[in-house]
Amino acid sequence: MCKSLYLLVAVVGLSFGGVIALAQEVAQTPPMGWNSWNYFAARVDDAGVRAAADQMIATGMKDAGYIYVNIDDTWQGKRDESGVLHANEKFPDMKALADYVHSKGLKLGIYSGPGAQTCAKYEGSLGHEEQDAKMYAEWGIDYLKYDLCSFRQTMDQQAPNDRPAQMKMMHDAYDKMGKALKATGRPIVYSFCQYGWDAVWEWAPSLGGNLWRTTGDIRPAWDSVYSILSEQEGLESYAGPGHWNDPDMLEVGNGRLNIRENRSHFSMWAMLAAPLLAGNDLPNMKPEIKEILTSKDVIAIDQDKLGKQGRRVYSEGEVDVWERDLAGGAKAIAVLNAGSDRYSTHPFHLSLEKLGLHGAQKGRDLWAKTDITLTDGMPIEIASHDILLVRIEKPK
Ligand code: GLA
């Protein structure tokens, strides 16, 4: 009797533990990979995704931790009479593409949304959630970005001028796909994309969300990167292993960002424990961009096991000082010159006191790759839109 009770407890305990283990399996650190949208947009195709996968190996990005190869919008074709969605002519065989990506030791991601149409007006998952989730699992998909898009119109039509009812519809829609993904039994990272509506960080984790966009779309320009960065303040308590704030995919190497801006963008996404999804043209990546994207020390900040998102401690003039607590009591400090020229903010004197640090701090300058000692009130020269990123192993 006693023995069978013990057995029952053990079995229940094991399966409960198993469920937890399965639910926590993905995104224990912020997902890293590449996504087609920021550079290729509607030009993405099978060959381009294979080339991206190849380049992730050739450039050392895979070794640096980038694993997901994510197809964004515009892969979808039409549904057949049974409601099965087929990829369009740009993707002749999605299962074969998944096999190819998997054969490289990488994982494949895909994109859909709860509406009838996606943002680029391709077929969405409305009314076909279970069917689509099952198909993704059959193809071997490992990651789904689920984008609100036209579901906003559905919300407007079905609950005009009734915001609470609209928000409930939105929650239910994300819940539905979350359950459908779970029912497949395949570990699939679930990425919410609804631009931060209704304080998504408060409810996404309970619906199985592993990451959620916190803002509108990023653009490859400093004003966009900096304004998204500023919008992350106050969200740090919502991030942790398995569930992350997503300030949108990286624009490193894209558009008008200069080398300092690329470096600052990447550093600050690492400080934010943000998903690192490169969005550039990998086959034509410049060496200096590769150097940023594969910086092991900076990636280690992003992927730190503690999973604690950094916070802005103080600003002075146009210089922002951020800190992030790291595993083992270490700390990362970022000093960012957001000003449009060096002189508007200089000389900048770092306050260790405001950072809660006492006396000289020995650390590592992660971009210069040199040792550095931070002292209270020390003058720091930082060019416009550049950053000093320091890791202190034993802060005092
Ligand atoms: C929205 C998303 C983007 C991208 C496009 C695709 O704008 O926020 O990240 O997925 O849709 O149409």
Short mmCIF file of C-alpha atoms and ligand atoms in Angstrom, two decimals:
data_model
loop_
_atom_site.label_atom_id
_atom_site.label_comp_id
_atom_site.label_asym_id
_atom_site.label_seq_id
_atom_site.Cartn_x
_atom_site.Cartn_y
_atom_site.Cartn_z
CA MET A 1 0.00 0.00 0.00
CA CYS A 2 2.70 2.34 1.13
CA LYS A 3 4.87 1.19 -1.72
CA SER A 4 2.18 1.76 -4.37
CA LEU A 5 1.46 5.22 -2.97
CA TYR A 6 5.17 5.97 -3.22
CA LEU A 7 5.16 4.71 -6.79
CA LEU A 8 2.14 6.83 -7.67
CA VAL A 9 3.79 9.93 -6.21
CA ALA A 10 6.98 9.13 -8.10
CA VAL A 11 5.12 8.66 -11.42
CA VAL A 12 3.05 11.83 -10.98
CA GLY A 13 6.17 13.70 -9.92
CA LEU A 14 8.07 12.43 -12.92
CA SER A 15 5.42 13.28 -15.47
CA PHE A 16 4.85 16.68 -13.86
CA GLY A 17 8.59 17.22 -14.00
CA GLY A 18 8.53 16.05 -17.61
CA VAL A 19 5.86 18.60 -18.53
CA ILE A 20 7.85 21.36 -16.89
CA ALA A 21 11.01 20.19 -18.60
CA LEU A 22 9.25 20.21 -21.99
CA ALA A 23 7.72 23.65 -21.41
CA GLN A 24 11.08 25.06 -20.38
CA GLU A 25 13.11 23.33 -23.01
CA VAL A 26 13.21 26.20 -25.49
CA ALA A 27 14.61 29.71 -25.16
CA GLN A 28 16.39 29.22 -21.84
CA THR A 29 18.61 31.99 -23.11
CA PRO A 30 17.40 34.58 -25.66
CA PRO A 31 16.97 32.90 -29.07
CA MET A 32 19.78 33.57 -31.55
CA GLY A 33 19.56 33.22 -35.30
CA TRP A 34 18.75 35.04 -38.51
CA ASN A 35 15.48 36.27 -39.97
CA SER A 36 14.74 37.11 -43.60
CA TRP A 37 12.59 40.22 -43.16
CA ASN A 38 14.87 43.14 -42.33
CA TYR A 39 16.96 42.81 -45.47
CA PHE A 40 15.14 40.53 -47.93
CA ALA A 41 11.50 41.29 -47.05
CA ALA A 42 9.33 39.81 -49.85
CA ARG A 43 12.42 38.68 -51.82
CA VAL A 44 13.02 35.71 -49.52
CA ASP A 45 13.03 32.30 -51.22
CA ASP A 46 14.25 28.74 -50.75
CA ALA A 47 17.70 29.44 -52.24
CA GLY A 48 18.13 32.55 -50.07
CA VAL A 49 17.27 30.63 -46.89
CA ARG A 50 19.70 27.83 -47.82
CA ALA A 51 22.38 30.43 -48.53
CA ALA A 52 21.74 32.07 -45.16
CA ALA A 53 22.12 28.68 -43.45
CA ASP A 54 25.35 28.00 -45.35
CA GLN A 55 26.71 31.40 -44.40
CA MET A 56 25.85 30.93 -40.76
CA ILE A 57 28.27 28.02 -40.81
CA ALA A 58 30.92 29.63 -43.05
CA THR A 59 31.10 32.90 -41.10
CA GLY A 60 31.34 31.25 -37.69
CA MET A 61 27.92 32.57 -36.66
CA LYS A 62 26.71 29.09 -35.79
CA ASP A 63 29.77 28.55 -33.60
CA ALA A 64 29.02 31.88 -31.95
CA GLY A 65 25.53 30.63 -31.01
CA TYR A 66 23.21 31.56 -33.91
CA ILE A 67 20.91 28.58 -34.46
CA TYR A 68 17.53 29.64 -35.87
CA VAL A 69 17.09 30.36 -39.58
CA ASN A 70 13.73 32.12 -39.70
CA ILE A 71 11.56 32.65 -42.75
CA ASP A 72 9.41 35.72 -42.24
CA ASP A 73 6.37 36.85 -44.24
CA THR A 74 5.66 36.01 -47.93
CA TRP A 75 6.27 32.24 -48.04
CA GLN A 76 2.56 31.36 -48.07
CA GLY A 77 0.57 30.18 -51.08
CA LYS A 78 -3.09 29.13 -51.07
CA ARG A 79 -5.15 26.66 -49.07
CA ASP A 80 -6.50 23.59 -50.86
CA GLU A 81 -10.06 22.28 -50.51
CA SER A 82 -9.12 20.55 -47.22
CA GLY A 83 -7.82 23.82 -45.83
CA VAL A 84 -4.18 22.73 -46.04
CA LEU A 85 -1.95 25.72 -46.67
CA HIS A 86 0.72 25.25 -49.32
CA ALA A 87 3.88 27.30 -49.62
CA ASN A 88 4.08 29.46 -52.76
CA GLU A 89 6.38 28.93 -55.75
CA LYS A 90 9.33 30.51 -53.93
CA PHE A 91 9.37 27.51 -51.55
CA PRO A 92 8.89 24.32 -53.59
CA ASP A 93 9.39 21.90 -50.70
CA MET A 94 9.31 23.21 -47.14
CA LYS A 95 10.02 19.81 -45.59
CA ALA A 96 13.12 19.39 -47.76
CA LEU A 97 14.23 22.90 -46.75
CA ALA A 98 13.78 22.02 -43.07
CA ASP A 99 15.79 18.82 -43.60
CA TYR A 100 18.56 20.84 -45.24
CA VAL A 101 18.68 23.39 -42.41
CA HIS A 102 18.62 20.60 -39.82
CA SER A 103 21.43 18.77 -41.62
CA LYS A 104 23.62 21.80 -40.87
CA GLY A 105 22.82 21.55 -37.15
CA LEU A 106 20.55 24.61 -37.39
CA LYS A 107 16.82 25.06 -36.77
CA LEU A 108 14.10 26.44 -39.03
CA GLY A 109 11.58 29.13 -38.12
CA ILE A 110 8.43 30.28 -39.88
CA TYR A 111 5.93 33.14 -39.74
CA SER A 112 2.15 33.45 -39.59
CA GLY A 113 -0.53 35.40 -37.78
CA PRO A 114 -3.94 35.04 -36.14
CA GLY A 115 -5.67 37.06 -38.88
CA ALA A 116 -7.03 36.06 -42.28
CA GLN A 117 -4.01 37.80 -43.80
CA THR A 118 -0.48 38.56 -42.70
CA CYS A 119 1.01 42.06 -42.79
CA ALA A 120 2.23 41.52 -46.36
CA LYS A 121 -1.29 40.27 -47.26
CA TYR A 122 -0.44 36.59 -47.49
CA GLU A 123 -2.60 33.81 -46.04
CA GLY A 124 -2.89 33.89 -42.22
CA SER A 125 -3.92 31.15 -39.78
CA LEU A 126 -7.42 32.37 -38.84
CA GLY A 127 -9.67 29.33 -38.46
CA HIS A 128 -6.83 26.93 -39.31
CA GLU A 129 -4.67 27.20 -36.20
CA GLU A 130 -4.50 23.48 -35.30
CA GLN A 131 -4.08 22.47 -38.92
CA ASP A 132 -1.23 24.92 -39.46
CA ALA A 133 0.53 24.03 -36.21
CA LYS A 134 0.37 20.34 -37.12
CA MET A 135 1.79 21.07 -40.54
CA TYR A 136 4.64 23.12 -39.09
CA ALA A 137 5.50 20.20 -36.81
CA GLU A 138 5.36 17.77 -39.74
CA TRP A 139 7.69 19.98 -41.74
CA GLY A 140 10.08 20.14 -38.78
CA ILE A 141 9.59 23.79 -37.86
CA ASP A 142 11.28 24.88 -34.63
CA TYR A 143 10.13 28.49 -34.22
CA LEU A 144 6.95 30.43 -35.02
CA LYS A 145 6.66 34.22 -35.18
CA TYR A 146 2.95 35.04 -34.90
CA ASP A 147 2.09 38.52 -36.13
CA LEU A 148 -1.18 40.28 -35.25
CA CYS A 149 -1.57 42.24 -38.54
CA SER A 150 -5.06 41.89 -40.04
CA PHE A 151 -6.47 40.42 -36.85
CA ARG A 152 -6.70 44.04 -35.71
CA GLN A 153 -9.45 44.56 -38.29
CA THR A 154 -11.21 41.40 -37.10
CA MET A 155 -11.10 42.79 -33.57
CA ASP A 156 -12.48 46.13 -34.77
CA GLN A 157 -15.27 44.49 -36.72
CA GLN A 158 -16.33 42.01 -34.06
CA ALA A 159 -16.08 44.32 -31.05
CA PRO A 160 -16.32 47.89 -32.35
CA ASN A 161 -15.29 50.51 -29.79
CA ASP A 162 -14.97 47.87 -27.09
CA ARG A 163 -11.31 47.77 -26.15
CA PRO A 164 -11.55 45.18 -23.35
CA ALA A 165 -13.42 42.82 -25.68
CA GLN A 166 -10.86 43.41 -28.43
CA MET A 167 -7.99 42.70 -26.07
CA LYS A 168 -9.67 39.49 -24.96
CA MET A 169 -9.99 38.43 -28.60
CA MET A 170 -6.29 39.08 -29.05
CA HIS A 171 -5.32 37.08 -25.95
CA ASP A 172 -7.58 34.22 -27.06
CA ALA A 173 -6.05 34.21 -30.52
CA TYR A 174 -2.50 33.91 -29.14
CA ASP A 175 -3.67 31.32 -26.64
CA LYS A 176 -5.26 29.26 -29.40
CA MET A 177 -2.06 29.01 -31.42
CA GLY A 178 -0.03 28.41 -28.25
CA LYS A 179 -2.21 25.43 -27.39
CA ALA A 180 -2.09 24.17 -30.97
CA LEU A 181 1.71 24.30 -30.95
CA LYS A 182 1.87 22.52 -27.62
CA ALA A 183 -0.49 19.83 -28.86
CA THR A 184 1.98 18.92 -31.61
CA GLY A 185 4.44 17.74 -28.94
CA ARG A 186 7.29 19.38 -30.86
CA PRO A 187 9.35 21.98 -28.99
CA ILE A 188 8.63 25.15 -30.99
CA VAL A 189 9.73 28.60 -29.86
CA TYR A 190 6.61 30.80 -29.81
CA SER A 191 7.31 34.43 -30.69
CA PHE A 192 4.50 36.98 -30.21
CA CYS A 193 4.50 39.92 -32.57
CA GLN A 194 1.76 42.40 -31.69
CA TYR A 195 3.96 45.44 -31.10
CA GLY A 196 3.63 45.48 -27.30
CA TRP A 197 -0.14 46.03 -27.21
CA ASP A 198 -1.95 45.69 -23.91
CA ALA A 199 1.31 45.27 -21.93
CA VAL A 200 1.95 41.93 -23.59
CA TRP A 201 4.88 41.26 -21.22
CA GLU A 202 2.32 40.76 -18.44
CA TRP A 203 0.36 37.97 -20.11
CA ALA A 204 2.46 36.43 -22.89
CA PRO A 205 4.40 33.96 -20.67
CA SER A 206 1.18 32.45 -19.29
CA LEU A 207 0.03 31.76 -22.87
CA GLY A 208 3.27 29.99 -23.76
CA GLY A 209 5.03 33.00 -25.30
CA ASN A 210 8.81 32.63 -25.28
CA LEU A 211 9.35 36.18 -26.55
CA TRP A 212 7.17 39.13 -27.39
CA ARG A 213 7.77 42.25 -29.39
CA THR A 214 7.61 45.29 -27.15
CA THR A 215 7.35 48.00 -29.84
CA GLY A 216 6.56 48.78 -33.47
CA ASP A 217 8.95 47.81 -36.26
CA ILE A 218 12.64 48.64 -36.13
CA ARG A 219 14.27 50.49 -39.06
CA PRO A 220 17.97 50.50 -39.98
CA ALA A 221 18.57 54.02 -38.68
CA TRP A 222 19.93 55.31 -35.37
CA ASP A 223 16.78 57.21 -34.35
CA SER A 224 14.77 54.00 -34.61
CA VAL A 225 17.32 51.88 -32.72
CA TYR A 226 17.66 54.48 -29.96
CA SER A 227 13.96 55.13 -29.54
CA ILE A 228 13.25 51.37 -29.29
CA LEU A 229 16.06 51.06 -26.75
CA SER A 230 14.54 53.85 -24.66
CA GLU A 231 11.15 52.12 -24.73
CA GLN A 232 12.60 49.05 -22.99
CA GLU A 233 13.06 50.81 -19.68
CA GLY A 234 10.91 49.37 -16.94
CA LEU A 235 10.36 46.05 -18.71
CA GLU A 236 13.39 44.33 -17.19
CA SER A 237 11.48 42.42 -14.52
CA TYR A 238 9.42 40.58 -17.16
CA ALA A 239 12.36 38.84 -18.85
CA GLY A 240 13.91 35.58 -17.72
CA PRO A 241 14.81 32.08 -18.90
CA GLY A 242 12.13 30.87 -21.32
CA HIS A 243 10.43 34.28 -21.73
CA TRP A 244 12.05 37.42 -23.14
CA ASN A 245 11.23 40.97 -24.13
CA ASP A 246 11.86 41.36 -27.86
CA PRO A 247 12.89 44.87 -28.95
CA ASP A 248 12.77 43.54 -32.55
CA MET A 249 15.32 41.89 -34.81
CA LEU A 250 18.79 43.25 -35.39
CA GLU A 251 19.51 45.82 -38.09
CA VAL A 252 23.29 45.36 -37.68
CA GLY A 253 24.82 45.67 -41.15
CA ASN A 254 21.69 47.22 -42.69
CA GLY A 255 20.70 50.62 -44.00
CA ARG A 256 22.35 53.81 -42.80
CA LEU A 257 23.83 52.54 -39.53
CA ASN A 258 27.53 53.37 -39.30
CA ILE A 259 30.05 51.13 -37.59
CA ARG A 260 29.68 52.82 -34.18
CA GLU A 261 25.90 52.62 -34.39
CA ASN A 262 26.05 48.95 -35.34
CA ARG A 263 28.33 48.28 -32.37
CA SER A 264 26.09 50.19 -29.96
CA HIS A 265 22.92 48.53 -31.30
CA PHE A 266 24.43 45.07 -30.82
CA SER A 267 25.86 45.89 -27.38
CA MET A 268 22.58 47.30 -26.11
CA TRP A 269 20.55 44.34 -27.38
CA ALA A 270 22.98 42.18 -25.39
CA MET A 271 22.46 44.38 -22.31
CA LEU A 272 18.70 43.92 -22.78
CA ALA A 273 18.95 40.11 -22.94
CA ALA A 274 17.21 40.53 -26.29
CA PRO A 275 16.82 37.79 -28.87
CA LEU A 276 19.73 38.19 -31.31
CA LEU A 277 18.19 37.65 -34.73
CA ALA A 278 20.51 39.01 -37.38
CA GLY A 279 18.61 40.52 -40.29
CA ASN A 280 21.33 41.29 -42.80
CA ASP A 281 22.49 39.91 -46.16
CA LEU A 282 24.75 37.14 -44.87
CA PRO A 283 26.35 36.13 -48.20
CA ASN A 284 27.53 39.74 -48.64
CA MET A 285 28.39 40.58 -45.04
CA LYS A 286 31.35 42.95 -44.58
CA PRO A 287 34.17 41.74 -42.27
CA GLU A 288 33.55 44.51 -39.73
CA ILE A 289 29.88 43.50 -39.48
CA LYS A 290 30.82 39.86 -39.04
CA GLU A 291 33.17 40.92 -36.29
CA ILE A 292 30.34 42.65 -34.43
CA LEU A 293 27.81 39.85 -34.90
CA THR A 294 30.25 37.15 -33.80
CA SER A 295 31.79 38.98 -30.85
CA LYS A 296 31.89 36.13 -28.32
CA ASP A 297 32.32 38.40 -25.28
CA VAL A 298 29.30 40.52 -26.16
CA ILE A 299 27.21 37.47 -27.01
CA ALA A 300 28.16 36.04 -23.61
CA ILE A 301 26.50 39.08 -21.99
CA ASP A 302 23.32 38.47 -23.99
CA GLN A 303 23.29 34.74 -23.29
CA ASP A 304 24.23 34.99 -19.63
CA LYS A 305 22.64 32.13 -17.71
CA LEU A 306 21.15 34.34 -15.01
CA GLY A 307 18.84 35.76 -17.68
CA LYS A 308 18.53 39.12 -15.97
CA GLN A 309 17.79 42.01 -18.33
CA GLY A 310 19.88 45.16 -17.89
CA ARG A 311 18.52 48.55 -16.83
CA ARG A 312 19.39 52.19 -17.36
CA VAL A 313 20.90 53.42 -14.09
CA TYR A 314 21.30 57.08 -15.01
CA SER A 315 21.74 59.56 -17.83
CA GLU A 316 23.77 62.73 -17.92
CA GLY A 317 23.54 65.02 -20.90
CA GLU A 318 23.15 62.61 -23.76
CA VAL A 319 25.14 59.81 -22.16
CA ASP A 320 23.24 56.82 -20.83
CA VAL A 321 24.75 54.42 -18.30
CA TRP A 322 23.29 50.92 -18.12
CA GLU A 323 24.15 47.92 -16.01
CA ARG A 324 23.34 44.26 -16.19
CA ASP A 325 23.81 41.67 -13.44
CA LEU A 326 25.46 38.51 -14.65
CA ALA A 327 25.84 34.99 -13.29
CA GLY A 328 28.42 34.51 -10.54
CA GLY A 329 28.08 38.09 -9.28
CA ALA A 330 29.66 39.64 -12.40
CA LYS A 331 28.34 42.85 -13.97
CA ALA A 332 28.25 44.47 -17.38
CA ILE A 333 28.36 48.27 -17.63
CA ALA A 334 27.49 50.11 -20.83
CA VAL A 335 28.19 53.80 -21.34
CA LEU A 336 26.45 55.02 -24.48
CA ASN A 337 26.91 58.40 -26.11
CA ALA A 338 23.54 59.01 -27.74
CA GLY A 339 24.45 62.58 -28.67
CA SER A 340 24.87 63.66 -32.25
CA ASP A 341 28.40 64.85 -31.60
CA ARG A 342 31.13 64.09 -29.10
CA TYR A 343 31.34 67.56 -27.66
CA SER A 344 27.71 67.93 -26.65
CA THR A 345 28.37 65.39 -23.92
CA HIS A 346 32.06 65.71 -23.10
CA PRO A 347 33.91 65.47 -20.90
CA PHE A 348 31.79 62.71 -19.41
CA HIS A 349 32.69 61.66 -15.88
CA LEU A 350 31.53 58.22 -14.84
CA SER A 351 29.94 57.97 -11.39
CA LEU A 352 30.67 54.62 -9.78
CA GLU A 353 28.62 55.70 -6.80
CA LYS A 354 25.47 55.90 -8.90
CA LEU A 355 26.24 52.36 -10.04
CA GLY A 356 26.51 51.24 -6.43
CA LEU A 357 30.20 50.41 -6.87
CA HIS A 358 32.95 51.26 -4.41
CA GLY A 359 36.46 52.15 -5.44
CA ALA A 360 38.41 51.16 -8.53
CA GLN A 361 36.86 48.33 -10.54
CA LYS A 362 39.00 46.05 -12.67
CA GLY A 363 37.24 44.88 -15.81
CA ARG A 364 37.49 44.09 -19.47
CA ASP A 365 36.67 46.51 -22.30
CA LEU A 366 34.81 44.09 -24.56
CA TRP A 367 35.24 46.00 -27.84
CA ALA A 368 38.84 47.20 -27.36
CA LYS A 369 39.62 43.72 -25.97
CA THR A 370 41.83 45.22 -23.29
CA ASP A 371 41.78 45.33 -19.51
CA ILE A 372 40.36 48.50 -18.04
CA THR A 373 40.09 49.94 -14.53
CA LEU A 374 37.06 52.09 -13.86
CA THR A 375 37.51 54.76 -11.22
CA ASP A 376 35.00 57.17 -9.73
CA GLY A 377 34.66 60.36 -11.74
CA MET A 378 36.98 59.15 -14.47
CA PRO A 379 36.67 61.07 -17.75
CA ILE A 380 35.55 58.90 -20.64
CA GLU A 381 35.87 59.82 -24.31
CA ILE A 382 33.17 58.25 -26.44
CA ALA A 383 32.44 59.25 -30.03
CA SER A 384 28.90 60.09 -31.08
CA HIS A 385 26.66 56.99 -31.03
CA ASP A 386 29.51 54.82 -29.77
CA ILE A 387 29.67 52.77 -26.61
CA LEU A 388 32.01 51.59 -23.89
CA LEU A 389 31.05 48.08 -22.82
CA VAL A 390 32.82 46.69 -19.77
CA ARG A 391 32.53 43.36 -18.00
CA ILE A 392 33.53 43.30 -14.35
CA GLU A 393 34.04 39.83 -12.98
CA LYS A 394 34.22 40.77 -9.30
CA PRO A 395 32.51 44.12 -8.71
CA LYS A 396 33.09 45.75 -5.33
C1 GLA B 1 5.22 43.26 -39.35
C2 GLA B 1 6.29 42.78 -38.38
C3 GLA B 1 7.64 42.70 -39.08
C4 GLA B 1 7.55 41.78 -40.29
C5 GLA B 1 6.43 42.24 -41.21
C6 GLA B 1 6.16 41.23 -42.32
O1 GLA B 1 5.42 44.57 -39.75
O2 GLA B 1 6.36 43.60 -37.27
O3 GLA B 1 8.65 42.27 -38.21
O4 GLA B 1 7.31 40.47 -39.85
O5 GLA B 1 5.20 42.41 -40.49
O6 GLA B 1 5.09 41.59 -43.13
#
